[in-house]
PDB file of C-alpha atoms in Angstrom:
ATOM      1  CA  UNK A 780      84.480 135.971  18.478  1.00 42.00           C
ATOM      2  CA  UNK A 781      86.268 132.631  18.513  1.00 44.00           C
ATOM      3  CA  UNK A 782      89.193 131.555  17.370  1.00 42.00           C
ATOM      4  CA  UNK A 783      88.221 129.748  13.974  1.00 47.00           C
ATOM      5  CA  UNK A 784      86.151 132.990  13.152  1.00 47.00           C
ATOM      6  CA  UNK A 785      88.971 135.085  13.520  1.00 38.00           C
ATOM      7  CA  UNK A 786      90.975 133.171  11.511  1.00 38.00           C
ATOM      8  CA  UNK A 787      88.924 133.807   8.670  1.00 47.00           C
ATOM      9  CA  UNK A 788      88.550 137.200   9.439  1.00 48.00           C
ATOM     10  CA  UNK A 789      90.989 138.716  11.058  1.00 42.00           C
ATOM     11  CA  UNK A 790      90.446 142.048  10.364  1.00 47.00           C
ATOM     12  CA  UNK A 791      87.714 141.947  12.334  1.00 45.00           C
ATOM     13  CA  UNK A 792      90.150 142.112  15.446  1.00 41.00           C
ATOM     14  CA  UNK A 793      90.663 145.451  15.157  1.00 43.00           C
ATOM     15  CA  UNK A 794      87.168 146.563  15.818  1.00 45.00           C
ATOM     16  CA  UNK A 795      87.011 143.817  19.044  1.00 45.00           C
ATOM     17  CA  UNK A 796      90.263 145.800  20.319  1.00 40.00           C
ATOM     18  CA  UNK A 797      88.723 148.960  20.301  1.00 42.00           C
ATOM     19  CA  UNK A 798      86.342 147.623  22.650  1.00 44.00           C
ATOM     20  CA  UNK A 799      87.898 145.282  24.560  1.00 45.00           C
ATOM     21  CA  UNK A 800      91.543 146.790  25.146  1.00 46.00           C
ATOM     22  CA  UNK A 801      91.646 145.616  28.927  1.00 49.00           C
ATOM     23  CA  UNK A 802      92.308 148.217  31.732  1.00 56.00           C
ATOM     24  CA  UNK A 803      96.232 148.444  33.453  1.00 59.00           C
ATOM     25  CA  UNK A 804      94.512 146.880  36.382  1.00 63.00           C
ATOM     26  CA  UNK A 805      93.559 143.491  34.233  1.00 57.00           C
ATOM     27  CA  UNK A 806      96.669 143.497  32.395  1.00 59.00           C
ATOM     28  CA  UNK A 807      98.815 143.375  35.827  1.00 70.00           C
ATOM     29  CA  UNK A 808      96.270 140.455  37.184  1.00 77.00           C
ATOM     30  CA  UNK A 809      97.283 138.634  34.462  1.00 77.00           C
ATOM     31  CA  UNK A 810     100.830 138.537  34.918  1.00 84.00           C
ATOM     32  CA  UNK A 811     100.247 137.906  38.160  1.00 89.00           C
ATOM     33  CA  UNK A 812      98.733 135.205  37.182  1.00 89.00           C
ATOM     34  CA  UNK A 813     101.220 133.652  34.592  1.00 91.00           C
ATOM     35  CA  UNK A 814     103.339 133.980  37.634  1.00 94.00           C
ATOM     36  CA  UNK A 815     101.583 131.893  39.447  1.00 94.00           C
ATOM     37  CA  UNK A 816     101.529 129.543  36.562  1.00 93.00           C
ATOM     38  CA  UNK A 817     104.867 129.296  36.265  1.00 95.00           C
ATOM     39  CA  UNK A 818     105.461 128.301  40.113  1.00 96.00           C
ATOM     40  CA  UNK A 819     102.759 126.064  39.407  1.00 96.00           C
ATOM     41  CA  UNK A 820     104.903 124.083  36.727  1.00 96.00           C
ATOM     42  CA  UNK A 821     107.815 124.392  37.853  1.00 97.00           C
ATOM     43  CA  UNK A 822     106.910 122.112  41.671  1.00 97.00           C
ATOM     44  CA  UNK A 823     104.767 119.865  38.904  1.00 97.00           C
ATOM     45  CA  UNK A 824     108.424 119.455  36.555  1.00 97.00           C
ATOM     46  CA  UNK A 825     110.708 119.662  39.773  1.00 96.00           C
ATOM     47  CA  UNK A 826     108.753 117.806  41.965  1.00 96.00           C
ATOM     48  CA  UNK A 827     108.456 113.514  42.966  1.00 95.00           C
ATOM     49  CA  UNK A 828     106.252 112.210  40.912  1.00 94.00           C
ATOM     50  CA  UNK A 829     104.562 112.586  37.556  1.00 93.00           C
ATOM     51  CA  UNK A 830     101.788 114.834  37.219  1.00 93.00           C
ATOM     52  CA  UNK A 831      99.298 114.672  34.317  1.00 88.00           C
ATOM     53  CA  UNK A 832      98.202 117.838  32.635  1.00 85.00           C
ATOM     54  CA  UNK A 833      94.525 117.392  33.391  1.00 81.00           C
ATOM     55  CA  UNK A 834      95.432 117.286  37.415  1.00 88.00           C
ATOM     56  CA  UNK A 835      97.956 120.422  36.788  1.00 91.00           C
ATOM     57  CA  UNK A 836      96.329 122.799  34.700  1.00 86.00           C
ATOM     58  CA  UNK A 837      93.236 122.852  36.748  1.00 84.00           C
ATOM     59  CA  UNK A 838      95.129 125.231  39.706  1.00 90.00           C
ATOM     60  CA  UNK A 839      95.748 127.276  36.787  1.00 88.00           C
ATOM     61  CA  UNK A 840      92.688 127.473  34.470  1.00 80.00           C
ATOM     62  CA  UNK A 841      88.885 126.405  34.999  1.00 71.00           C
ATOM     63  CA  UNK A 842      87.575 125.763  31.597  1.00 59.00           C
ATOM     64  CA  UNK A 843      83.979 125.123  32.441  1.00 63.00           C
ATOM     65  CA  UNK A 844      83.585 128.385  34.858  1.00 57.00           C
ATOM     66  CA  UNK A 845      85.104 130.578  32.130  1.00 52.00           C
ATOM     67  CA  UNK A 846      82.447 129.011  29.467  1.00 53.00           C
ATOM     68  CA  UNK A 847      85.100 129.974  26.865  1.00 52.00           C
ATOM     69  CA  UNK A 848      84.320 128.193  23.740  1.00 55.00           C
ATOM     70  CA  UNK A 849      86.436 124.916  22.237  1.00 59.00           C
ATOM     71  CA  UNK A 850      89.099 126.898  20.513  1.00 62.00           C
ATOM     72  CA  UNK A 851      89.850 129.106  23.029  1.00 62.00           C
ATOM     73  CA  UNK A 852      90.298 126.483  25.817  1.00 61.00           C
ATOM     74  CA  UNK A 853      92.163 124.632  23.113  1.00 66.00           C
ATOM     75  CA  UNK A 854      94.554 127.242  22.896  1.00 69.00           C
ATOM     76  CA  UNK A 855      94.575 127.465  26.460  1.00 70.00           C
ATOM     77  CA  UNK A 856      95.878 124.422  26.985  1.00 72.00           C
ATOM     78  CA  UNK A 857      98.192 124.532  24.202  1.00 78.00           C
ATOM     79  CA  UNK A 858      99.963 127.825  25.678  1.00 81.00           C
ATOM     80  CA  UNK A 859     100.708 126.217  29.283  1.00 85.00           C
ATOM     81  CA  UNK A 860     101.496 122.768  27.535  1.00 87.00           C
ATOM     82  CA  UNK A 861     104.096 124.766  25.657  1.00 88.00           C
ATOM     83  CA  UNK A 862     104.858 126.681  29.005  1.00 91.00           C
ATOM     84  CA  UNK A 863     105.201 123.581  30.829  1.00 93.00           C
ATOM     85  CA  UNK A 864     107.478 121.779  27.797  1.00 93.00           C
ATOM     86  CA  UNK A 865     110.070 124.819  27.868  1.00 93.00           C
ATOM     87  CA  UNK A 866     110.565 124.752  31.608  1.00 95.00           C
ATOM     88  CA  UNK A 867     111.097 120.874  31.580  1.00 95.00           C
ATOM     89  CA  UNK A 868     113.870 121.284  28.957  1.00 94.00           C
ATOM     90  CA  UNK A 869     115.561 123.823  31.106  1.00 95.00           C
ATOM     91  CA  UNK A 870     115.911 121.668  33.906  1.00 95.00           C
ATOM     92  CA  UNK A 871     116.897 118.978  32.120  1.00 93.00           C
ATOM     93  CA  UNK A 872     120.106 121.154  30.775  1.00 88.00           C
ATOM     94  CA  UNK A 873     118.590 120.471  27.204  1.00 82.00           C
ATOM     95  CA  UNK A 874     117.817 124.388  26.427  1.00 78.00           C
ATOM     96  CA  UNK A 875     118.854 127.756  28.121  1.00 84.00           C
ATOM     97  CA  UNK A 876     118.818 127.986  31.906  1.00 90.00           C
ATOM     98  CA  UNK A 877     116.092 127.956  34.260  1.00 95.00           C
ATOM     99  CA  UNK A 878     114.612 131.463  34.863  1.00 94.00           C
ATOM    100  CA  UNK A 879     111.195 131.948  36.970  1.00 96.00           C
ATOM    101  CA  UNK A 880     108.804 133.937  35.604  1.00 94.00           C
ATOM    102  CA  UNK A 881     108.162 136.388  38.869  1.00 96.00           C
ATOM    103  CA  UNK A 882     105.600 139.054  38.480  1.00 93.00           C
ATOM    104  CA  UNK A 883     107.148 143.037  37.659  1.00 91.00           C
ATOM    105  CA  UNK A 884     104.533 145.647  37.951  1.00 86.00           C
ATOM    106  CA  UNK A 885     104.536 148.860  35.808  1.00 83.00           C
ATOM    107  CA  UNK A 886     107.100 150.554  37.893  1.00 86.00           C
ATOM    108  CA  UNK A 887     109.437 148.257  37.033  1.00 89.00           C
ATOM    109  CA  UNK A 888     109.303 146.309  40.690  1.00 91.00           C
ATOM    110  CA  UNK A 889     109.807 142.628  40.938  1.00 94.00           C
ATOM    111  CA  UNK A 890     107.969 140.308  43.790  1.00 94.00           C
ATOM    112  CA  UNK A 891     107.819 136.504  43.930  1.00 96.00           C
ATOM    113  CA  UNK A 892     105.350 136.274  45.926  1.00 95.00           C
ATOM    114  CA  UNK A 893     102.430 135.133  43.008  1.00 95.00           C
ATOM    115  CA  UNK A 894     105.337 132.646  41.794  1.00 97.00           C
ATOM    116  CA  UNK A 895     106.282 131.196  45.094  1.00 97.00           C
ATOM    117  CA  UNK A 896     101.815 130.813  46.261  1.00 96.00           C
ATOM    118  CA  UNK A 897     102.323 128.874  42.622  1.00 96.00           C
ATOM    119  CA  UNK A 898     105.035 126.585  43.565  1.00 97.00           C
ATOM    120  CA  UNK A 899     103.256 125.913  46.769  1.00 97.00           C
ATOM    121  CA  UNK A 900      99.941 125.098  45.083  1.00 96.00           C
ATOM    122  CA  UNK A 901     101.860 122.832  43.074  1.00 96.00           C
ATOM    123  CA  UNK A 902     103.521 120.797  45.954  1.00 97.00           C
ATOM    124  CA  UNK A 903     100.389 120.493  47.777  1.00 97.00           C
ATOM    125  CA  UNK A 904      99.025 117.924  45.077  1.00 96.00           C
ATOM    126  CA  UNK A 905     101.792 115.478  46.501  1.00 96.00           C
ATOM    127  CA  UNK A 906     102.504 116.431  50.321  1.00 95.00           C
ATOM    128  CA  UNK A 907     103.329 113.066  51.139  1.00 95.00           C
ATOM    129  CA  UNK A 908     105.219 112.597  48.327  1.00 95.00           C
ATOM    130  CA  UNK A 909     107.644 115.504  49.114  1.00 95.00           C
ATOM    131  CA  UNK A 910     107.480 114.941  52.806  1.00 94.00           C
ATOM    132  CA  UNK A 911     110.812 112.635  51.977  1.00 91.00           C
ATOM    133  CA  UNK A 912     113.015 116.368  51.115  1.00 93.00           C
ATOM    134  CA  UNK A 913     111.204 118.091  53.464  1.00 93.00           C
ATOM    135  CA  UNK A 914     112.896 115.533  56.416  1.00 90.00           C
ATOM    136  CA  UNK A 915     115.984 116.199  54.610  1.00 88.00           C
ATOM    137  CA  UNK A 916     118.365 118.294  55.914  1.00 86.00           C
ATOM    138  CA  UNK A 917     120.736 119.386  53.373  1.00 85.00           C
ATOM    139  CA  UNK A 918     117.883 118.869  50.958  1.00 89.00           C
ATOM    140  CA  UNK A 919     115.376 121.035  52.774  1.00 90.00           C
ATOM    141  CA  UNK A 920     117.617 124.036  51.744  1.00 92.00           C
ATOM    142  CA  UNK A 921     116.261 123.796  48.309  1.00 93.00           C
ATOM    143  CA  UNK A 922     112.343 124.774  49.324  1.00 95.00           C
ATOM    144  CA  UNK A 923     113.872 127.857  52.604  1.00 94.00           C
ATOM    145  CA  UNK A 924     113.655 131.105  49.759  1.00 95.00           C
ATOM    146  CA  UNK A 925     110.288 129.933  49.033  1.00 96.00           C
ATOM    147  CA  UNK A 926     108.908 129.332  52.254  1.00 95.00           C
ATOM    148  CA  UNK A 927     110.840 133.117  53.306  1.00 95.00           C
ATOM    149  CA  UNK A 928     108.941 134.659  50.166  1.00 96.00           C
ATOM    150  CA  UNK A 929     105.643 133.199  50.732  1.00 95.00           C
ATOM    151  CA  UNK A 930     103.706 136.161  51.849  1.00 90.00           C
ATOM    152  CA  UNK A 931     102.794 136.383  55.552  1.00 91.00           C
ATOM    153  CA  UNK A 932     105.841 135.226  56.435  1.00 92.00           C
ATOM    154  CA  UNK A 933     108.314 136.997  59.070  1.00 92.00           C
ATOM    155  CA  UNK A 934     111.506 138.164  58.002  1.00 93.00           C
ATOM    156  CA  UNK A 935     112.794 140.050  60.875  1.00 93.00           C
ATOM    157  CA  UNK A 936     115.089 137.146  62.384  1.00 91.00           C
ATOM    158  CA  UNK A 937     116.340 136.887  59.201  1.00 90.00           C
ATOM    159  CA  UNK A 938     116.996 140.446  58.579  1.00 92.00           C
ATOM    160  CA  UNK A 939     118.940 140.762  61.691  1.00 91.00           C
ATOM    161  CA  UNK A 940     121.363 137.823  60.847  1.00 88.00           C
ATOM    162  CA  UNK A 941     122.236 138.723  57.274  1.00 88.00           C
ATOM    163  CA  UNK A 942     122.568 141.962  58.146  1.00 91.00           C
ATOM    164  CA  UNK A 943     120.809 143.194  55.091  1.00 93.00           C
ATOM    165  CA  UNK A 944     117.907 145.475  54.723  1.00 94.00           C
ATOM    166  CA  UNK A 945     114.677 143.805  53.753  1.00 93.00           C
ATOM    167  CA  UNK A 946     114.912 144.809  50.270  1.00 93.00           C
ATOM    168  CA  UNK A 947     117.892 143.549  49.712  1.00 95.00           C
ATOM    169  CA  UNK A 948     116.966 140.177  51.907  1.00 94.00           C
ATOM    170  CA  UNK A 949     114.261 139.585  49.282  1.00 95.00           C
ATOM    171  CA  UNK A 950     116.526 139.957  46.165  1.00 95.00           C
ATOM    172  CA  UNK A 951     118.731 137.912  47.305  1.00 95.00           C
ATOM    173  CA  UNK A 952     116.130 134.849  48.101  1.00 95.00           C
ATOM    174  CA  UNK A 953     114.649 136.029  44.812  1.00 96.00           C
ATOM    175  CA  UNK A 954     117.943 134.903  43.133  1.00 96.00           C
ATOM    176  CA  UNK A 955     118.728 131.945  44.885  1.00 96.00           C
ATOM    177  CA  UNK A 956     115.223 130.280  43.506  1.00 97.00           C
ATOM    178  CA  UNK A 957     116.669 129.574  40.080  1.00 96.00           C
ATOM    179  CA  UNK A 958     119.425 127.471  41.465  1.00 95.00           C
ATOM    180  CA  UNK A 959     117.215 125.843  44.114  1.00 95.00           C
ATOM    181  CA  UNK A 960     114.540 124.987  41.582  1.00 97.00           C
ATOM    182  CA  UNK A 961     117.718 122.900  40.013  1.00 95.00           C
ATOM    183  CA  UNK A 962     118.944 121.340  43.073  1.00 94.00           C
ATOM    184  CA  UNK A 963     115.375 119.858  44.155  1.00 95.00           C
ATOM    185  CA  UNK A 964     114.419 118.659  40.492  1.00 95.00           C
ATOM    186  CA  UNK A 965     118.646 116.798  40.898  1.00 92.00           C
ATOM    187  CA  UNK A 966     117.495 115.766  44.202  1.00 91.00           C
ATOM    188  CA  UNK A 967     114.353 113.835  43.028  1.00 93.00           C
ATOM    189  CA  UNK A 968     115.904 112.381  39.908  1.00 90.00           C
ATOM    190  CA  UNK A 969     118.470 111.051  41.855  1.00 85.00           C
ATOM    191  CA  UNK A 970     116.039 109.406  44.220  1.00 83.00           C
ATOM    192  CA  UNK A 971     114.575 107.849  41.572  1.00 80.00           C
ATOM    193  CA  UNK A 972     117.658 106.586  40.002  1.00 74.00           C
ATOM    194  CA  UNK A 973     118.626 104.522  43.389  1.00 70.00           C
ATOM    195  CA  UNK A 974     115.437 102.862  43.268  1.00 68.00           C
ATOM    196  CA  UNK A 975     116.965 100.927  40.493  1.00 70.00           C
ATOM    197  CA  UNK A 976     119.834 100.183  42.155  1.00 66.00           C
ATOM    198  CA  UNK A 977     119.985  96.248  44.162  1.00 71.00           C
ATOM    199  CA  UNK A 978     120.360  96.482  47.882  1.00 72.00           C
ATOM    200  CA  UNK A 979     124.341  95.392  48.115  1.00 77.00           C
ATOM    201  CA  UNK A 980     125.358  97.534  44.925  1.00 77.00           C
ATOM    202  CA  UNK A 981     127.455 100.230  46.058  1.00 77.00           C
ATOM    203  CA  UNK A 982     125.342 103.392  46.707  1.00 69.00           C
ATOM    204  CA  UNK A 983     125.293 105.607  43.456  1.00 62.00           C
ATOM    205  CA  UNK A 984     126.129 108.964  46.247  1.00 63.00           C
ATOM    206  CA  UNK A 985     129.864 107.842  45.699  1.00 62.00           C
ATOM    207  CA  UNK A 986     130.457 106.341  49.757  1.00 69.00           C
ATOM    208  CA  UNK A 987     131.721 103.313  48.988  1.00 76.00           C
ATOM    209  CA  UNK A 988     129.242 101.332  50.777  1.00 78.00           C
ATOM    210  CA  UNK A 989     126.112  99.139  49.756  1.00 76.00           C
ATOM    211  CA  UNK A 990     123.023 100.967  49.080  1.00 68.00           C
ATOM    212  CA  UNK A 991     121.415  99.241  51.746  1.00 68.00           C
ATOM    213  CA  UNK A 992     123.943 100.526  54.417  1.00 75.00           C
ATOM    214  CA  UNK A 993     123.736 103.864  52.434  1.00 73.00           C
ATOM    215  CA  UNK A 994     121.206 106.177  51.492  1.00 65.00           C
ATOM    216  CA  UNK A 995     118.323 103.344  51.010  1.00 60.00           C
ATOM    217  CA  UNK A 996     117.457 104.604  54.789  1.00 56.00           C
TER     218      UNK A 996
END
C-alpha cells in the first residue's frame, strides 16, 4: 500500500501491521542506520563545501534498488531533508544544541561506531577538499574521536595514557563529538570568511598582521 492509498484509507493500516510488524532484529538495523545518516549529514553540514541533496542522500538511500513507489521515496526524501535542515540550524546556534544521533541497542548500550562510518562516508565525497584541516594541527583535533571510534581501530596506546578503562575511553570520545562537530563546522566557516578578505587587510584571526603575512598560507 502506498502512501496516497493510505491516506484515504487509513484504517486499512491496521490489518498491514498485523502482517508486517518488523522483527527486533530489523528494527535495530534501522537505527543503525539513521545513525549512520546522521554522521552522514552532519560531515555534509560541517564540512568545506556545499553538497547537494541528490549527491548526499544517495550514501543513505537507493531509490531505484528499493523500487519503492513515488510517495514513499517522496517521503523519503522529505524525512532526511527535514533531518538534514534541523542539524544545520543547530550548528548554526539558530535552534537547540548539536546532539549526534549514535545508535542504543535494546539493552540500553550506546556505540558510535554506525555514526562515526557515517561521518566518514560523508567526508570522503570531498577528500581533497578537507585535506586543508586534516594538515592542520590544532584543527586536526576536531576529526581524532572519530578516527579513535571508527571500528577497527586500536585503542590500547590510548588506554594506557588516559589511564581509563576502555569503556570509559569510549564515552568520553563519545562526548567530545558534539563539541568537535562545532569546532570543524567554525573552522570551515571561518575559512571561508577570509577568502573575502584583500591580501594587506589585517587577518580576521585577531594577529595584527596582513592576511597575506597571516593565515592566507
Amino acid at each position: 500500500m502506498n502512501l496516497s492509498q493510505l491516506i484515504k484509507h487509513p484504517q486499512a493500516l491496521v490489518s498491514d501491521l498485523r502482517v508486517s510488524i518488523p522483527s527486533q532484529s530489523v528494527l535495530s538495523e534501522g537505527r543503525r542506520h539513521m545513525s549512520y545518516a546522521n554522521g552522514v549529514m552532519t560531515a555534509v553540514i560541517a564540512g568545506p563545501e556545499d553538497i547537494g541533496p541528490r549527491e548526499w542522500i544517495s550514501l543513505i538511500i537507493d531509490i531505484d534498488e528499493l523500487g519503492v513507489d513515488d510517495d514513499a521515496a517522496y517521503v523519503a526524501a522529505s524525512f532526511f531533508a527535514t533531518e538534514y535542515e534541523r542539524i544545520e540550524s543547530s550548528l548554526k546556534g539558530n535552534s537547540e544544541a548539536y546532539v549526534p544521533e549514535f545508535f542504543t541497542d535494546e539493552h540500553g548500550q550506546e556505540s558510535a561506531t554506525d555514526w562515526v562510518d557515517g561521518f566518514w562516508s560523508g567526508v570522503r565525497l570531498r577528500p581533497t577538499a578537507w585535506a586543508a584541516l586534516f594538515k592542520n594541527d590544532h584543527a586536526r583535533g576536531c576529526v581524532a574521536p572519530m578516527y579513535l571510534l571508527t571500528d577497527g581501530v586500536d585503542l590500547q596506546e590510548h588506554i594506557e595514557k588516559s589511564g581509563l578503562d576502555r569503556h570509559e575511553l569510549l564515552v568520553q570520545l563519545r562526548q567530545a563529538i558534539p563539541e568537535c562537530v562545532h569546532a570543524m563546522y567554525d573552522y570551515w566557516q571561518n575559512r571561508l570568511a577570509m577568502r573575502k578578505v584583500g591580501r594587506n587587510q589585517p587577518c580576521p584571526c585577531g594577529s595584527g598582521r596582513k592576511y597575506k603575512k597571516c593565515c592566507l598560507n
